[in-house]
Coordinates of N, CA and C in Angstrom, one line a residue:
M1 N 86.8 115.3 38.4 CA 86.1 114.7 39.5 C 86.8 113.6 40.2
N2 N 86.8 113.6 41.5 CA 87.5 112.5 42.2 C 86.7 111.3 42.2
R3 N 87.4 110.1 42.2 CA 86.7 108.8 42.2 C 87.3 107.9 43.1
T4 N 86.6 106.9 43.6 CA 87.1 105.9 44.6 C 86.7 104.6 44.1
L5 N 87.7 103.7 44.0 CA 87.6 102.3 43.6 C 87.9 101.5 44.8
Y6 N 87.0 100.6 45.2 CA 87.2 99.6 46.3 C 87.4 98.3 45.7
L7 N 88.6 97.7 45.9 CA 88.9 96.4 45.3 C 88.8 95.4 46.5
I8 N 87.9 94.4 46.3 CA 87.6 93.5 47.4 C 87.9 92.1 47.0
R9 N 88.7 91.4 47.7 CA 88.9 90.0 47.5 C 87.8 89.2 48.1
H10 N 87.3 88.2 47.4 CA 86.2 87.4 47.9 C 86.6 86.8 49.3
A11 N 85.6 86.6 50.1 CA 85.8 86.0 51.4 C 86.1 84.5 51.4
K12 N 86.4 84.0 52.6 CA 86.8 82.6 52.6 C 85.7 81.6 52.1
A13 N 86.1 80.7 51.2 CA 85.2 79.8 50.6 C 85.5 78.4 50.9
E14 N 84.6 77.5 50.5 CA 84.8 76.1 50.7 C 86.0 75.6 49.8
E15 N 86.6 74.6 50.3 CA 87.7 74.0 49.5 C 87.1 73.3 48.2
G16 N 87.8 73.3 47.2 CA 87.4 72.7 46.0 C 87.5 71.1 46.1
T17 N 86.7 70.4 45.3 CA 86.7 69.0 45.3 C 86.8 68.6 43.8
V18 N 87.1 67.3 43.6 CA 87.2 66.8 42.2 C 85.9 66.8 41.6
Y19 N 84.8 66.9 42.3 CA 83.5 66.8 41.8 C 82.8 68.2 41.6
Q20 N 83.6 69.2 41.9 CA 83.0 70.6 41.9 C 83.9 71.5 41.1
R21 N 83.3 72.3 40.2 CA 84.1 73.3 39.5 C 84.6 74.4 40.5
D22 N 85.8 74.9 40.3 CA 86.3 76.0 41.1 C 85.4 77.1 41.1
H23 N 84.8 77.4 40.0 CA 83.9 78.5 39.8 C 82.7 78.5 40.7
D24 N 82.3 77.3 41.1 CA 81.1 77.0 41.9 C 81.3 77.0 43.4
R25 N 82.5 77.2 43.9 CA 82.8 77.2 45.3 C 82.0 78.3 46.0
A26 N 81.3 77.9 47.1 CA 80.5 78.9 47.9 C 81.3 79.4 49.1
L27 N 80.8 80.5 49.6 CA 81.4 81.1 50.8 C 81.1 80.1 52.0
L28 N 82.0 80.1 52.9 CA 81.8 79.4 54.2 C 81.1 80.3 55.1
P29 N 80.4 79.8 56.2 CA 79.8 80.7 57.1 C 80.8 81.7 57.7
E30 N 82.0 81.3 58.0 CA 83.0 82.2 58.5 C 83.4 83.3 57.5
G31 N 83.3 83.0 56.2 CA 83.5 84.0 55.2 C 82.4 85.0 55.1
V32 N 81.2 84.5 55.3 CA 80.0 85.4 55.3 C 80.2 86.4 56.5
M33 N 80.5 85.9 57.7 CA 80.7 86.7 58.9 C 81.8 87.7 58.7
A34 N 82.9 87.3 58.0 CA 84.0 88.2 57.8 C 83.7 89.4 56.9
V35 N 83.0 89.1 55.8 CA 82.6 90.1 54.9 C 81.5 91.0 55.5
A36 N 80.7 90.5 56.3 CA 79.7 91.3 57.1 C 80.4 92.3 58.0
R37 N 81.5 91.9 58.6 CA 82.3 92.8 59.5 C 82.9 93.9 58.6
I38 N 83.4 93.6 57.5 CA 83.9 94.6 56.6 C 82.8 95.5 56.1
G39 N 81.7 95.0 55.8 CA 80.5 95.8 55.4 C 80.1 96.8 56.5
R40 N 80.0 96.3 57.7 CA 79.7 97.2 58.8 C 80.7 98.3 59.0
Y41 N 82.0 97.9 58.9 CA 83.1 98.9 59.0 C 82.9 100.0 57.9
L42 N 82.7 99.6 56.7 CA 82.5 100.6 55.6 C 81.2 101.4 55.9
H43 N 80.1 100.8 56.3 CA 78.9 101.5 56.5 C 79.0 102.5 57.6
E44 N 79.7 102.2 58.7 CA 80.0 103.1 59.8 C 80.8 104.3 59.4
R45 N 81.5 104.2 58.3 CA 82.3 105.3 57.8 C 81.6 106.1 56.7
G46 N 80.3 105.7 56.4 CA 79.6 106.4 55.4 C 80.0 106.0 54.0
I47 N 80.7 104.9 53.8 CA 81.1 104.5 52.5 C 80.0 103.7 51.8
T48 N 79.8 104.1 50.5 CA 78.8 103.4 49.7 C 79.4 103.3 48.3
A49 N 78.6 102.9 47.3 CA 79.0 102.7 46.0 C 77.9 103.0 45.0
D50 N 78.2 103.5 43.8 CA 77.3 103.7 42.8 C 77.0 102.4 42.1
R51 N 78.0 101.5 42.1 CA 77.8 100.2 41.4 C 78.8 99.2 42.0
L52 N 78.4 98.0 42.0 CA 79.2 96.8 42.4 C 79.4 96.0 41.2
V53 N 80.7 95.6 40.9 CA 81.0 94.8 39.8 C 81.7 93.5 40.4
S54 N 81.3 92.3 40.0 CA 81.8 91.1 40.5 C 82.2 90.1 39.5
S55 N 83.2 89.3 39.8 CA 83.4 88.1 39.1 C 82.2 87.2 39.1
T56 N 82.0 86.4 38.1 CA 80.9 85.5 38.1 C 81.0 84.2 39.0
A57 N 82.2 84.0 39.6 CA 82.4 82.9 40.5 C 81.5 83.1 41.7
C58 N 80.9 82.0 42.2 CA 79.9 82.0 43.3 C 80.5 82.8 44.5
R59 N 81.7 82.5 44.9 CA 82.3 83.1 46.1 C 82.4 84.6 46.0
A60 N 82.7 85.1 44.8 CA 82.8 86.5 44.6 C 81.4 87.2 44.6
K61 N 80.5 86.5 43.9 CA 79.1 87.0 43.9 C 78.5 87.1 45.3
D62 N 78.7 86.0 46.0 CA 78.2 86.0 47.4 C 78.8 87.0 48.3
T63 N 80.1 87.3 48.1 CA 80.8 88.3 48.9 C 80.1 89.7 48.5
A64 N 79.9 89.9 47.2 CA 79.3 91.2 46.8 C 77.8 91.3 47.4
K65 N 77.1 90.2 47.4 CA 75.7 90.3 48.0 C 75.7 90.6 49.4
V66 N 76.6 90.0 50.2 CA 76.7 90.2 51.7 C 77.1 91.7 51.9
L67 N 78.0 92.2 51.2 CA 78.5 93.5 51.3 C 77.4 94.5 50.9
A68 N 76.7 94.2 49.9 CA 75.6 95.1 49.4 C 74.5 95.2 50.5
E69 N 74.2 94.1 51.1 CA 73.2 94.0 52.2 C 73.7 94.9 53.4
Q70 N 75.0 94.8 53.8 CA 75.5 95.6 54.9 C 75.5 97.1 54.6
L71 N 75.6 97.5 53.3 CA 75.6 98.9 52.9 C 74.2 99.4 52.4
S72 N 73.2 98.5 52.6 CA 71.8 98.9 52.2 C 71.7 99.1 50.7
L73 N 72.4 98.4 50.0 CA 72.4 98.5 48.5 C 71.6 97.3 48.0
S74 N 70.9 97.4 46.9 CA 70.2 96.3 46.3 C 71.2 95.4 45.6
P75 N 71.0 94.1 45.7 CA 71.8 93.1 45.0 C 71.6 93.3 43.5
D76 N 70.6 94.0 43.1 CA 70.4 94.3 41.7 C 71.4 95.2 41.1
E77 N 72.1 95.9 42.1 CA 73.2 96.8 41.7 C 74.5 96.1 41.3
I78 N 74.5 94.8 41.5 CA 75.7 94.0 41.2 C 75.7 93.6 39.7
I79 N 76.8 94.1 39.0 CA 77.0 93.7 37.6 C 78.0 92.6 37.6
L80 N 77.7 91.5 36.8 CA 78.7 90.4 36.8 C 79.5 90.5 35.5
D81 N 80.8 90.2 35.7 CA 81.8 90.3 34.6 C 82.6 89.0 34.7
A82 N 82.4 88.2 33.7 CA 83.1 86.9 33.6 C 84.6 87.0 33.5
A83 N 85.1 88.1 32.9 CA 86.5 88.2 32.7 C 87.2 88.4 34.0
L84 N 86.5 88.8 35.1 CA 87.2 89.0 36.4 C 87.5 87.7 37.0
Y85 N 87.0 86.6 36.5 CA 87.3 85.3 37.2 C 88.7 84.9 36.9
D86 N 89.2 85.0 35.7 CA 90.5 84.5 35.4 C 91.2 85.3 34.3
G87 N 90.7 86.5 34.1 CA 91.2 87.4 33.0 C 92.5 88.2 33.3
G88 N 93.0 88.1 34.6 CA 94.2 88.8 35.0 C 93.9 90.3 35.1
A89 N 95.0 91.0 35.4 CA 94.9 92.5 35.7 C 94.4 93.3 34.5
R90 N 94.6 92.8 33.3 CA 94.1 93.5 32.1 C 92.6 93.5 32.1
A91 N 91.9 92.4 32.6 CA 90.5 92.3 32.7 C 90.0 93.3 33.7
Y92 N 90.7 93.4 34.8 CA 90.3 94.4 35.9 C 90.4 95.8 35.4
L93 N 91.5 96.1 34.7 CA 91.7 97.4 34.1 C 90.6 97.7 33.1
A94 N 90.3 96.8 32.2 CA 89.2 97.0 31.3 C 87.9 97.2 31.9
A95 N 87.6 96.5 33.0 CA 86.3 96.7 33.7 C 86.3 98.1 34.3
V96 N 87.4 98.6 34.8 CA 87.4 100.0 35.4 C 87.3 101.0 34.3
N97 N 88.1 100.9 33.2 CA 88.2 101.9 32.2 C 86.8 102.0 31.4
T98 N 86.0 101.1 31.5 CA 84.7 101.2 30.8 C 83.5 101.6 31.7
L99 N 83.8 101.9 33.0 CA 82.7 102.4 33.9 C 82.2 103.7 33.4
P100 N 80.9 103.9 33.6 CA 80.2 105.1 33.2 C 80.8 106.3 34.0
A101 N 81.0 107.4 33.3 CA 81.6 108.6 33.9 C 80.9 109.2 35.0
D102 N 79.6 108.9 35.1 CA 78.8 109.5 36.3 C 79.0 108.8 37.6
Y103 N 79.6 107.6 37.6 CA 79.9 106.9 38.8 C 81.1 107.5 39.5
T104 N 81.0 107.8 40.8 CA 82.2 108.3 41.5 C 82.8 107.3 42.5
S105 N 82.0 106.2 42.8 CA 82.5 105.2 43.7 C 82.0 103.8 43.2
V106 N 82.9 102.9 43.1 CA 82.6 101.6 42.6 C 83.4 100.5 43.4
M107 N 82.7 99.4 43.6 CA 83.3 98.3 44.3 C 83.4 97.2 43.3
L108 N 84.7 96.6 43.3 CA 85.0 95.5 42.3 C 85.4 94.3 43.1
F109 N 84.8 93.2 42.9 CA 85.0 91.9 43.7 C 85.7 90.9 42.8
G110 N 86.8 90.4 43.3 CA 87.6 89.5 42.5 C 88.4 88.5 43.3
H111 N 89.5 88.1 42.7 CA 90.3 86.9 43.2 C 91.8 87.3 43.2
N112 N 92.5 86.6 44.1 CA 94.0 86.7 44.2 C 94.5 85.6 43.2
P113 N 95.7 85.9 42.6 CA 96.6 87.0 42.9 C 96.2 88.3 42.2
D114 N 95.3 88.2 41.2 CA 95.0 89.4 40.4 C 94.6 90.6 41.2
I115 N 93.7 90.5 42.2 CA 93.2 91.7 42.8 C 94.3 92.4 43.6
S116 N 95.2 91.6 44.2 CA 96.4 92.2 44.9 C 97.3 92.9 44.0
Y117 N 97.6 92.2 42.9 CA 98.5 92.8 41.9 C 97.9 94.0 41.3
F118 N 96.6 94.0 41.0 CA 96.0 95.2 40.4 C 96.0 96.4 41.4
T119 N 95.8 96.1 42.7 CA 95.9 97.2 43.7 C 97.3 97.8 43.6
E120 N 98.4 97.0 43.6 CA 99.7 97.5 43.5 C 100.0 98.2 42.2
F121 N 99.5 97.7 41.1 CA 99.6 98.3 39.8 C 99.0 99.7 39.8
L122 N 97.9 99.9 40.4 CA 97.2 101.2 40.3 C 97.9 102.2 41.3
T123 N 98.4 101.7 42.4 CA 98.9 102.7 43.5 C 100.4 102.7 43.6
H124 N 101.1 101.7 43.1 CA 102.5 101.6 43.3 C 102.8 101.5 44.8
Q125 N 101.9 100.9 45.6 CA 102.1 100.7 47.0 C 102.0 99.2 47.3
P126 N 102.9 98.7 48.1 CA 102.9 97.2 48.3 C 101.7 96.9 49.2
V127 N 100.9 95.9 48.8 CA 99.9 95.4 49.7 C 100.1 93.9 50.0
G128 N 101.0 93.3 49.3 CA 101.2 91.8 49.4 C 100.0 91.1 49.0
D129 N 99.8 89.9 49.5 CA 98.6 89.1 49.2 C 97.5 89.6 50.1
M130 N 96.5 90.2 49.5 CA 95.3 90.7 50.3 C 94.7 89.4 50.9
D131 N 94.3 89.6 52.2 CA 93.6 88.5 52.9 C 92.2 88.3 52.2
K132 N 91.6 87.1 52.4 CA 90.3 86.9 52.0 C 89.3 87.8 52.7
G133 N 88.5 88.5 51.9 CA 87.5 89.5 52.4 C 88.1 90.9 52.6
A134 N 89.4 91.1 52.3 CA 90.0 92.4 52.5 C 89.5 93.4 51.4
V135 N 89.6 94.7 51.8 CA 89.2 95.7 50.8 C 90.3 96.8 50.8
A136 N 90.7 97.2 49.6 CA 91.6 98.3 49.3 C 90.8 99.4 48.7
A137 N 91.0 100.6 49.3 CA 90.3 101.8 48.8 C 91.3 102.6 48.0
I138 N 91.0 102.9 46.8 CA 92.0 103.7 45.9 C 91.3 104.9 45.4
R139 N 91.9 106.1 45.7 CA 91.4 107.4 45.2 C 92.1 107.8 44.0
F140 N 91.3 108.3 43.0 CA 91.8 108.9 41.8 C 91.4 110.4 41.8
D141 N 92.3 111.3 41.7 CA 92.0 112.7 41.7 C 91.9 113.3 40.3
D142 N 90.8 114.0 40.1 CA 90.5 114.7 38.9 C 90.7 113.8 37.7
M143 N 90.1 112.7 37.6 CA 90.3 111.7 36.6 C 89.0 111.0 36.3
N144 N 88.8 110.7 35.0 CA 87.7 109.8 34.6 C 88.2 108.4 34.7
W145 N 87.2 107.4 34.7 CA 87.5 106.0 34.8 C 88.4 105.6 33.6
A146 N 88.1 106.2 32.5 CA 88.8 105.8 31.2 C 90.3 106.1 31.3
E147 N 90.7 107.1 32.2 CA 92.1 107.5 32.3 C 92.8 106.7 33.4
V148 N 92.2 105.9 34.1 CA 92.8 105.1 35.2 C 93.8 104.1 34.5
S149 N 95.0 104.1 35.1 CA 96.1 103.2 34.6 C 97.1 103.0 35.8
G150 N 98.2 102.4 35.5 CA 99.2 102.2 36.5 C 99.7 103.5 37.1
R151 N 99.9 103.4 38.5 CA 100.4 104.5 39.3 C 99.5 105.8 39.3
T152 N 98.3 105.7 38.9 CA 97.4 106.9 38.9 C 96.6 107.0 40.1
G153 N 96.5 106.0 41.0 CA 95.7 106.0 42.2 C 96.5 106.2 43.5
H154 N 95.8 106.6 44.5 CA 96.4 106.7 45.8 C 95.7 105.8 46.8
L155 N 96.4 104.9 47.4 CA 95.9 104.0 48.4 C 95.4 104.7 49.6
S156 N 94.1 104.7 49.8 CA 93.5 105.4 51.0 C 93.6 104.5 52.2
F157 N 93.3 103.2 52.0 CA 93.4 102.2 53.1 C 93.3 100.8 52.5
C158 N 93.8 99.8 53.2 CA 93.7 98.4 52.9 C 93.4 97.7 54.2
I159 N 92.2 97.1 54.3 CA 91.9 96.5 55.6 C 91.3 95.1 55.4
S160 N 91.7 94.3 56.3 CA 91.2 92.9 56.3 C 90.2 92.6 57.4
P161 N 89.3 91.7 57.2 CA 88.4 91.3 58.3 C 89.2 91.0 59.6
N162 N 90.4 90.4 59.5 CA 91.2 90.1 60.6 C 91.7 91.3 61.4
D163 N 91.6 92.5 60.8 CA 92.0 93.7 61.5 C 90.9 94.3 62.4
L164 N 89.7 93.7 62.2 CA 88.5 94.3 62.9 C 88.1 93.4 64.0
T165 N 87.7 94.0 65.1 CA 87.2 93.2 66.2 C 85.8 92.7 66.0
V166 N 85.5 91.6 66.6 CA 84.1 91.0 66.3 C 83.0 91.9 67.0

């Protein structure tokens, strides 16, 4: 069965301060608007997901919530995975490899540099540093999630909110 993984970098968030944990940084209004544009772009193309998996950081969770709203998905569909906050590419791979076999489309929300590196690891295609709010769609042909590994995916597209008109 073919599967699609959407890797989404959190949208633009407030700058950190000495009085605030990095984990607690919220999206800025411009970040909310940017991810809403991405959500509309995906919705117009009939793209949806069986499940959304997000880092526990506020900016990633908020990105997932805004995108879920644009795709008419319930925020209850968002699964939080603390390892995606700072666990590196291995944590991303573990999150993908343990997805239920009946899911064919999943959106995973995380952080740079891990999300960009993970995209390149799966596809062997250069994406550089994904912009804030960008989404990379990766297709896996005739493969279960447990079989996903390096160079097993095909990059369908990688788009940034900056690529879309308002």
